[in-house]
Amino acid sequence: MTDTRRVQLVDAFTTEPMAGNPAGVVPEAADLADDQMAAIASELGASETAFVGSSDEADYRLRYFTPEREVDLCGHATVAAVASLSDRDEVADGTHTVETEVGTLDVEVEADGTVWLTQSPPEIREVDVSLDEVADALGLDTPALSEVGEDLPIARASTGLPFLVVPVGYFEQLSAVEPDLDAVETLCEETDTEGLYAFTFDTLEGEATLHGRSFAPLAGIPEDPVTGTASGAVGAYLRYQAALDTEDPLVFEQGHFLDRPGRVLVDTREGEEGATAPRVGGRAVTTLDGDLTIPESDEDDIIEA
C-alpha cells in the first residue's frame, strides 16, 4: 500500500510568501523512520525540515533534517512548524513546550501569529583564530574586521547550536563577502561551530539592530536566508559584550542578498534572577501544502519522531 504524508513549505521570519527562510514541515511524523525523514527532507530541498511527533516530556517532539543529515535544533523550522500547527488550530495562543535534541524548549504563540522560541542558556567564549584567516575565508580585507574587532572580538556563541560570530565594520563590507566555503568549513571545524554568522550594525532599515549573513557549509547550506538559532546566539553574544543599550527586543535583518528578506525578533532581556536564555520570534507564511508519496523504510525499527 502506497504511503503518502502531508508536507508543507513554510516561509519563516516573514509575512510575505517567497521571502524569509523556507522550512519543510511534516505535521504527522510519529511513525516515520529515520531514513524516511531523511528522504522527505532531501525531496523537499529546504535547508531544514521539521518533523512533528508526540512526546512524553512535552506537548510535541520536533526533529530536524537537512537534505544531508539530522541536526539538533533549527530556529526557523521551529517557528514554521508551530505557526503551521497554529494555523490549523492544533495549538492555541499561549505557551507550549517542544522536545528537541538539545532539551525541552518553550514556545509562545501570540494572537497576531508571532511565534517565540526560548533557546538554551547561552555559552560564549572567544576563540583563537586570526583576523587574517577569517577575513580571507570571507573574501574581505582584514581592516573590515579589525576596525570593529577591538571592541567586539570574534567568538563562539551558542544557545543550542554553536556559531562563529564575526563582527564586520560596514554594510558595504558585509555586502562584498564572497566566502570560500572550504575555508569557512575549516574554520567551523577548528572552532567546533555549526556555521559562521557575520554581521554589521550598519542596516537597511532604521529600526533594525543589525544586518547578518550566515554560512553553514558543514550542514550543506552555502548561505542561509534567515537564521533563528544564530540570531539568538548573536543576541546573547552582544548582551555578554555589553554592546546593547536597550532592553527592548532587537530586530535582526537578513536574507536580502538571497532575495529572501526577513526579520528575526530577538529578546535578550534579563529575568528577575539575572541572565536568561534568549528568545527569538517571527511570523510565518505557508506557501505549499500537499501530499508526498514516501518510500518504504529500510530500517528494522522505527524510531518515533
mmCIF file of C-alpha atoms in Angstrom:
data_model
loop_
_atom_site.group_PDB
_atom_site.id
_atom_site.type_symbol
_atom_site.label_atom_id
_atom_site.label_comp_id
_atom_site.label_asym_id
_atom_site.label_seq_id
_atom_site.Cartn_x
_atom_site.Cartn_y
_atom_site.Cartn_z
ATOM 1 C CA MET A 1 0.000 0.000 0.000
ATOM 2 C CA THR A 2 1.369 3.401 -1.005
ATOM 3 C CA ASP A 3 2.105 5.682 1.958
ATOM 4 C CA THR A 4 1.521 9.391 1.479
ATOM 5 C CA ARG A 5 2.213 12.084 4.007
ATOM 6 C CA ARG A 6 1.085 15.687 4.276
ATOM 7 C CA VAL A 7 4.021 18.029 3.748
ATOM 8 C CA GLN A 8 4.315 21.791 3.722
ATOM 9 C CA LEU A 9 6.778 24.508 2.828
ATOM 10 C CA VAL A 10 6.501 27.374 5.274
ATOM 11 C CA ASP A 11 8.419 30.647 4.940
ATOM 12 C CA ALA A 12 9.596 31.725 8.406
ATOM 13 C CA PHE A 13 10.510 35.168 9.726
ATOM 14 C CA THR A 14 8.339 36.955 7.173
ATOM 15 C CA THR A 15 4.748 37.890 6.446
ATOM 16 C CA GLU A 16 5.260 37.695 2.676
ATOM 17 C CA PRO A 17 5.383 34.482 0.613
ATOM 18 C CA MET A 18 8.663 33.672 -1.146
ATOM 19 C CA ALA A 19 10.610 35.657 1.449
ATOM 20 C CA GLY A 20 12.268 34.779 4.736
ATOM 21 C CA ASN A 21 13.598 31.265 5.209
ATOM 22 C CA PRO A 22 11.635 28.300 3.806
ATOM 23 C CA ALA A 23 11.312 25.229 6.011
ATOM 24 C CA GLY A 24 9.723 21.896 5.327
ATOM 25 C CA VAL A 25 7.091 20.834 7.831
ATOM 26 C CA VAL A 26 5.670 17.311 8.242
ATOM 27 C CA PRO A 27 2.802 17.679 10.746
ATOM 28 C CA GLU A 28 2.295 13.949 11.416
ATOM 29 C CA ALA A 29 5.642 12.177 11.583
ATOM 30 C CA ALA A 30 5.371 9.935 14.652
ATOM 31 C CA ASP A 31 5.576 6.673 12.673
ATOM 32 C CA LEU A 32 8.280 7.667 10.203
ATOM 33 C CA ALA A 33 11.703 6.005 10.294
ATOM 34 C CA ASP A 34 14.919 7.987 10.144
ATOM 35 C CA ASP A 35 15.624 7.062 6.531
ATOM 36 C CA GLN A 36 12.110 8.145 5.512
ATOM 37 C CA MET A 37 12.543 11.507 7.212
ATOM 38 C CA ALA A 38 15.903 11.928 5.502
ATOM 39 C CA ALA A 39 14.323 11.102 2.125
ATOM 40 C CA ILE A 40 11.486 13.586 2.662
ATOM 41 C CA ALA A 41 13.916 16.340 3.662
ATOM 42 C CA SER A 42 16.014 15.650 0.581
ATOM 43 C CA GLU A 43 12.943 15.710 -1.677
ATOM 44 C CA LEU A 44 11.600 18.971 -0.243
ATOM 45 C CA GLY A 45 15.035 20.557 -0.559
ATOM 46 C CA ALA A 46 14.602 23.171 2.179
ATOM 47 C CA SER A 47 17.627 23.890 4.345
ATOM 48 C CA GLU A 48 15.793 22.134 7.203
ATOM 49 C CA THR A 49 12.564 20.164 7.527
ATOM 50 C CA ALA A 50 10.808 19.828 10.886
ATOM 51 C CA PHE A 51 9.059 16.560 11.726
ATOM 52 C CA VAL A 52 6.315 16.836 14.342
ATOM 53 C CA GLY A 53 5.766 13.878 16.652
ATOM 54 C CA SER A 54 4.452 13.017 20.085
ATOM 55 C CA SER A 55 6.414 13.341 23.312
ATOM 56 C CA ASP A 56 6.188 12.025 26.860
ATOM 57 C CA GLU A 57 8.042 15.107 28.104
ATOM 58 C CA ALA A 58 6.475 17.964 26.134
ATOM 59 C CA ASP A 59 3.461 18.929 24.055
ATOM 60 C CA TYR A 60 5.285 17.921 20.851
ATOM 61 C CA ARG A 61 8.568 16.467 19.721
ATOM 62 C CA LEU A 62 10.448 18.082 16.850
ATOM 63 C CA ARG A 63 13.254 16.538 14.826
ATOM 64 C CA TYR A 64 15.099 18.424 12.109
ATOM 65 C CA PHE A 65 16.731 17.135 8.939
ATOM 66 C CA THR A 66 18.716 19.000 6.311
ATOM 67 C CA PRO A 67 18.913 17.392 2.866
ATOM 68 C CA GLU A 68 22.137 15.783 4.100
ATOM 69 C CA ARG A 69 21.793 14.966 7.823
ATOM 70 C CA GLU A 70 19.871 15.391 11.050
ATOM 71 C CA VAL A 71 20.608 18.478 13.186
ATOM 72 C CA ASP A 72 19.804 19.025 16.845
ATOM 73 C CA LEU A 73 17.884 22.304 16.547
ATOM 74 C CA CYS A 74 16.639 24.719 13.916
ATOM 75 C CA GLY A 75 15.076 28.046 14.841
ATOM 76 C CA HIS A 76 13.300 28.900 11.611
ATOM 77 C CA ALA A 77 11.923 25.371 11.200
ATOM 78 C CA THR A 78 10.576 25.512 14.776
ATOM 79 C CA VAL A 79 8.822 28.816 14.052
ATOM 80 C CA ALA A 80 7.490 27.343 10.798
ATOM 81 C CA ALA A 81 6.215 24.143 12.440
ATOM 82 C CA VAL A 82 4.496 25.868 15.352
ATOM 83 C CA ALA A 83 3.000 28.522 13.053
ATOM 84 C CA SER A 84 1.635 25.709 10.878
ATOM 85 C CA LEU A 85 0.070 23.993 13.904
ATOM 86 C CA SER A 86 -1.411 27.321 14.987
ATOM 87 C CA ASP A 87 -2.881 27.995 11.538
ATOM 88 C CA ARG A 88 -4.702 24.652 11.758
ATOM 89 C CA ASP A 89 -5.911 25.413 15.316
ATOM 90 C CA GLU A 90 -3.903 22.491 16.704
ATOM 91 C CA VAL A 91 -2.183 24.810 19.165
ATOM 92 C CA ALA A 92 -3.833 27.749 20.873
ATOM 93 C CA ASP A 93 -2.328 31.117 21.681
ATOM 94 C CA GLY A 94 -0.112 30.905 24.743
ATOM 95 C CA THR A 95 2.908 28.920 25.900
ATOM 96 C CA HIS A 96 3.670 25.341 24.833
ATOM 97 C CA THR A 97 6.667 23.004 25.038
ATOM 98 C CA VAL A 98 8.621 21.142 22.384
ATOM 99 C CA GLU A 99 11.095 18.329 22.918
ATOM 100 C CA THR A 100 14.276 18.629 20.824
ATOM 101 C CA GLU A 101 17.696 17.017 20.812
ATOM 102 C CA VAL A 102 19.003 19.955 22.875
ATOM 103 C CA GLY A 103 16.267 19.557 25.502
ATOM 104 C CA THR A 104 12.697 20.701 26.077
ATOM 105 C CA LEU A 105 12.121 24.290 24.993
ATOM 106 C CA ASP A 106 9.258 26.744 25.485
ATOM 107 C CA VAL A 107 7.402 28.244 22.531
ATOM 108 C CA GLU A 108 4.838 31.018 22.752
ATOM 109 C CA VAL A 109 2.180 31.836 20.152
ATOM 110 C CA GLU A 110 0.863 35.392 20.167
ATOM 111 C CA ALA A 111 -2.544 36.497 18.896
ATOM 112 C CA ASP A 112 -1.025 38.041 15.745
ATOM 113 C CA GLY A 113 0.665 34.761 14.825
ATOM 114 C CA THR A 114 4.138 35.619 16.071
ATOM 115 C CA VAL A 115 5.913 32.515 17.384
ATOM 116 C CA TRP A 116 8.585 32.894 20.064
ATOM 117 C CA LEU A 117 11.136 30.166 20.756
ATOM 118 C CA THR A 118 13.037 30.214 24.041
ATOM 119 C CA GLN A 119 16.504 28.854 23.337
ATOM 120 C CA SER A 120 19.021 27.209 25.630
ATOM 121 C CA PRO A 121 21.114 29.196 28.142
ATOM 122 C CA PRO A 122 23.958 30.927 26.271
ATOM 123 C CA GLU A 123 27.525 29.688 26.142
ATOM 124 C CA ILE A 124 30.008 32.262 24.861
ATOM 125 C CA ARG A 125 33.786 32.232 24.596
ATOM 126 C CA GLU A 126 36.435 33.910 22.499
ATOM 127 C CA VAL A 127 38.273 31.716 20.011
ATOM 128 C CA ASP A 128 41.880 31.553 18.923
ATOM 129 C CA VAL A 129 41.598 32.389 15.234
ATOM 130 C CA SER A 130 43.411 35.131 13.370
ATOM 131 C CA LEU A 131 41.609 38.057 11.767
ATOM 132 C CA ASP A 132 43.579 37.401 8.583
ATOM 133 C CA GLU A 133 42.319 33.803 8.392
ATOM 134 C CA VAL A 134 38.684 34.808 8.924
ATOM 135 C CA ALA A 135 38.926 37.754 6.516
ATOM 136 C CA ASP A 136 40.418 35.501 3.837
ATOM 137 C CA ALA A 137 37.624 32.966 4.337
ATOM 138 C CA LEU A 138 35.059 35.714 3.761
ATOM 139 C CA GLY A 139 36.884 37.314 0.840
ATOM 140 C CA LEU A 140 37.435 40.563 2.757
ATOM 141 C CA ASP A 141 40.399 42.748 3.629
ATOM 142 C CA THR A 142 41.459 42.386 7.256
ATOM 143 C CA PRO A 143 40.521 46.018 8.196
ATOM 144 C CA ALA A 144 36.862 45.126 7.563
ATOM 145 C CA LEU A 145 37.127 43.024 10.735
ATOM 146 C CA SER A 146 39.891 44.718 12.714
ATOM 147 C CA GLU A 147 38.195 48.144 12.810
ATOM 148 C CA VAL A 148 35.339 46.722 14.882
ATOM 149 C CA GLY A 149 37.220 43.767 16.376
ATOM 150 C CA GLU A 150 38.931 45.900 19.013
ATOM 151 C CA ASP A 151 35.587 46.254 20.800
ATOM 152 C CA LEU A 152 33.808 43.096 19.615
ATOM 153 C CA PRO A 153 36.057 40.052 19.313
ATOM 154 C CA ILE A 154 35.322 37.028 17.154
ATOM 155 C CA ALA A 155 33.712 34.449 19.413
ATOM 156 C CA ARG A 156 31.915 31.123 19.607
ATOM 157 C CA ALA A 157 28.331 31.644 20.784
ATOM 158 C CA SER A 158 25.687 29.008 21.345
ATOM 159 C CA THR A 159 22.083 28.971 22.534
ATOM 160 C CA GLY A 160 21.562 25.407 21.362
ATOM 161 C CA LEU A 161 23.736 25.382 18.229
ATOM 162 C CA PRO A 162 27.198 26.995 18.230
ATOM 163 C CA PHE A 163 28.098 29.683 15.681
ATOM 164 C CA LEU A 164 31.288 31.563 14.934
ATOM 165 C CA VAL A 165 30.289 35.219 15.410
ATOM 166 C CA VAL A 166 32.185 37.666 13.204
ATOM 167 C CA PRO A 167 31.543 41.439 13.517
ATOM 168 C CA VAL A 168 32.081 43.441 10.295
ATOM 169 C CA GLY A 169 32.514 47.203 10.130
ATOM 170 C CA TYR A 170 30.079 48.399 7.478
ATOM 171 C CA PHE A 171 27.189 47.215 5.315
ATOM 172 C CA GLU A 172 29.239 47.752 2.163
ATOM 173 C CA GLN A 173 31.878 45.368 3.505
ATOM 174 C CA LEU A 174 29.283 42.765 4.508
ATOM 175 C CA SER A 175 27.711 43.023 1.049
ATOM 176 C CA ALA A 176 31.119 42.345 -0.512
ATOM 177 C CA VAL A 177 31.525 38.990 1.271
ATOM 178 C CA GLU A 178 32.354 36.201 -1.180
ATOM 179 C CA PRO A 179 33.025 33.233 1.103
ATOM 180 C CA ASP A 180 35.495 30.482 0.396
ATOM 181 C CA LEU A 181 33.193 27.743 1.672
ATOM 182 C CA ASP A 182 36.017 25.245 2.139
ATOM 183 C CA ALA A 183 37.833 27.780 4.317
ATOM 184 C CA VAL A 184 34.623 28.577 6.236
ATOM 185 C CA GLU A 185 34.114 24.851 6.800
ATOM 186 C CA THR A 186 37.664 24.545 8.134
ATOM 187 C CA LEU A 187 37.112 27.492 10.488
ATOM 188 C CA CYS A 188 33.928 25.916 11.807
ATOM 189 C CA GLU A 189 35.664 22.594 12.371
ATOM 190 C CA GLU A 190 38.533 24.346 14.190
ATOM 191 C CA THR A 191 36.156 26.266 16.467
ATOM 192 C CA ASP A 192 33.588 23.477 16.956
ATOM 193 C CA THR A 193 30.795 25.541 15.415
ATOM 194 C CA GLU A 194 27.941 24.698 13.045
ATOM 195 C CA GLY A 195 28.255 27.837 10.955
ATOM 196 C CA LEU A 196 29.642 31.359 10.650
ATOM 197 C CA TYR A 197 27.459 34.426 11.251
ATOM 198 C CA ALA A 198 28.875 37.754 10.057
ATOM 199 C CA PHE A 199 27.050 40.947 10.960
ATOM 200 C CA THR A 200 27.223 44.724 10.950
ATOM 201 C CA PHE A 201 25.310 47.392 12.861
ATOM 202 C CA ASP A 202 25.014 49.237 9.534
ATOM 203 C CA THR A 203 21.459 48.318 8.460
ATOM 204 C CA LEU A 204 18.949 48.855 5.668
ATOM 205 C CA GLU A 205 16.007 49.612 7.950
ATOM 206 C CA GLY A 206 16.278 52.246 10.627
ATOM 207 C CA GLU A 207 14.575 50.108 13.271
ATOM 208 C CA ALA A 208 16.885 47.148 12.709
ATOM 209 C CA THR A 209 19.646 46.401 15.213
ATOM 210 C CA LEU A 210 21.975 44.659 12.782
ATOM 211 C CA HIS A 211 22.224 43.034 9.360
ATOM 212 C CA GLY A 212 23.500 39.476 9.292
ATOM 213 C CA ARG A 213 24.673 36.810 6.869
ATOM 214 C CA SER A 214 25.036 33.154 7.849
ATOM 215 C CA PHE A 215 27.122 30.448 6.168
ATOM 216 C CA ALA A 216 26.855 26.775 7.177
ATOM 217 C CA PRO A 217 28.676 24.560 4.647
ATOM 218 C CA LEU A 218 29.047 21.768 7.224
ATOM 219 C CA ALA A 219 25.266 21.344 7.043
ATOM 220 C CA GLY A 220 25.237 21.667 3.261
ATOM 221 C CA ILE A 221 23.978 25.284 3.398
ATOM 222 C CA PRO A 222 26.230 27.713 1.493
ATOM 223 C CA GLU A 223 24.247 30.709 2.812
ATOM 224 C CA ASP A 224 21.147 30.583 4.984
ATOM 225 C CA PRO A 225 18.484 33.232 4.285
ATOM 226 C CA VAL A 226 17.310 34.000 7.847
ATOM 227 C CA THR A 227 18.736 32.090 10.808
ATOM 228 C CA GLY A 228 16.866 31.806 14.109
ATOM 229 C CA THR A 229 19.381 29.781 16.119
ATOM 230 C CA ALA A 230 22.249 32.054 15.092
ATOM 231 C CA SER A 231 20.212 35.178 15.860
ATOM 232 C CA GLY A 232 19.642 34.033 19.430
ATOM 233 C CA ALA A 233 23.320 33.209 19.835
ATOM 234 C CA VAL A 234 24.393 36.593 18.454
ATOM 235 C CA GLY A 235 21.895 38.424 20.649
ATOM 236 C CA ALA A 236 23.336 36.659 23.692
ATOM 237 C CA TYR A 237 26.860 37.486 22.489
ATOM 238 C CA LEU A 238 26.000 41.192 22.206
ATOM 239 C CA ARG A 239 24.473 41.194 25.683
ATOM 240 C CA TYR A 240 27.588 39.419 27.028
ATOM 241 C CA GLN A 241 29.819 42.040 25.389
ATOM 242 C CA ALA A 242 27.699 44.884 26.853
ATOM 243 C CA ALA A 243 27.112 46.117 23.307
ATOM 244 C CA LEU A 244 23.381 46.763 23.738
ATOM 245 C CA ASP A 245 21.899 49.985 25.051
ATOM 246 C CA THR A 246 18.271 48.874 25.091
ATOM 247 C CA GLU A 247 16.120 46.356 26.916
ATOM 248 C CA ASP A 248 13.603 46.243 24.057
ATOM 249 C CA PRO A 249 13.502 43.264 21.705
ATOM 250 C CA LEU A 250 16.084 43.529 18.932
ATOM 251 C CA VAL A 251 15.406 43.288 15.201
ATOM 252 C CA PHE A 252 17.890 41.353 13.062
ATOM 253 C CA GLU A 253 17.532 41.709 9.287
ATOM 254 C CA GLN A 254 18.896 39.026 6.979
ATOM 255 C CA GLY A 255 18.333 37.352 3.618
ATOM 256 C CA HIS A 256 18.446 40.384 1.335
ATOM 257 C CA PHE A 257 21.478 39.090 -0.584
ATOM 258 C CA LEU A 258 19.486 35.972 -1.462
ATOM 259 C CA ASP A 259 16.347 37.944 -2.418
ATOM 260 C CA ARG A 260 14.566 36.442 0.599
ATOM 261 C CA PRO A 261 14.468 39.303 3.109
ATOM 262 C CA GLY A 262 13.337 38.503 6.619
ATOM 263 C CA ARG A 263 13.499 39.737 10.183
ATOM 264 C CA VAL A 264 14.083 37.952 13.446
ATOM 265 C CA LEU A 265 12.936 39.410 16.745
ATOM 266 C CA VAL A 266 15.466 38.695 19.496
ATOM 267 C CA ASP A 267 14.690 39.142 23.183
ATOM 268 C CA THR A 268 17.773 39.016 25.422
ATOM 269 C CA ARG A 269 16.337 40.808 28.448
ATOM 270 C CA GLU A 270 17.390 39.521 31.821
ATOM 271 C CA GLY A 271 14.831 37.862 34.041
ATOM 272 C CA GLU A 272 14.268 38.524 37.723
ATOM 273 C CA GLU A 273 17.115 36.165 38.620
ATOM 274 C CA GLY A 274 19.638 37.606 36.166
ATOM 275 C CA ALA A 275 20.803 36.312 32.793
ATOM 276 C CA THR A 276 18.324 34.132 30.977
ATOM 277 C CA ALA A 277 18.063 32.208 27.740
ATOM 278 C CA PRO A 278 17.232 34.441 24.770
ATOM 279 C CA ARG A 279 14.023 34.176 22.777
ATOM 280 C CA VAL A 280 13.730 34.521 19.017
ATOM 281 C CA GLY A 281 10.449 35.270 17.311
ATOM 282 C CA GLY A 282 8.773 35.866 13.997
ATOM 283 C CA ARG A 283 5.813 35.257 11.745
ATOM 284 C CA ALA A 284 5.474 32.600 9.024
ATOM 285 C CA VAL A 285 3.550 32.002 5.792
ATOM 286 C CA THR A 286 2.618 28.612 4.295
ATOM 287 C CA THR A 287 3.431 28.553 0.571
ATOM 288 C CA LEU A 288 2.920 24.874 -0.266
ATOM 289 C CA ASP A 289 0.564 22.311 1.266
ATOM 290 C CA GLY A 290 0.056 18.855 -0.219
ATOM 291 C CA ASP A 291 0.726 15.133 -0.052
ATOM 292 C CA LEU A 292 4.012 13.393 -0.767
ATOM 293 C CA THR A 293 4.453 9.717 -1.598
ATOM 294 C CA ILE A 294 7.206 8.357 0.623
ATOM 295 C CA PRO A 295 9.401 5.280 0.192
ATOM 296 C CA GLU A 296 9.251 2.223 2.404
ATOM 297 C CA SER A 297 11.786 2.193 5.218
ATOM 298 C CA ASP A 298 14.900 0.041 5.041
ATOM 299 C CA GLU A 299 15.198 0.191 8.823
ATOM 300 C CA ASP A 300 14.094 -2.672 11.038
ATOM 301 C CA ASP A 301 12.937 -0.478 13.882
ATOM 302 C CA ILE A 302 11.059 2.787 13.555
ATOM 303 C CA ILE A 303 12.211 5.483 15.953
ATOM 304 C CA GLU A 304 9.372 7.868 16.719
ATOM 305 C CA ALA A 305 9.821 11.480 15.731
#
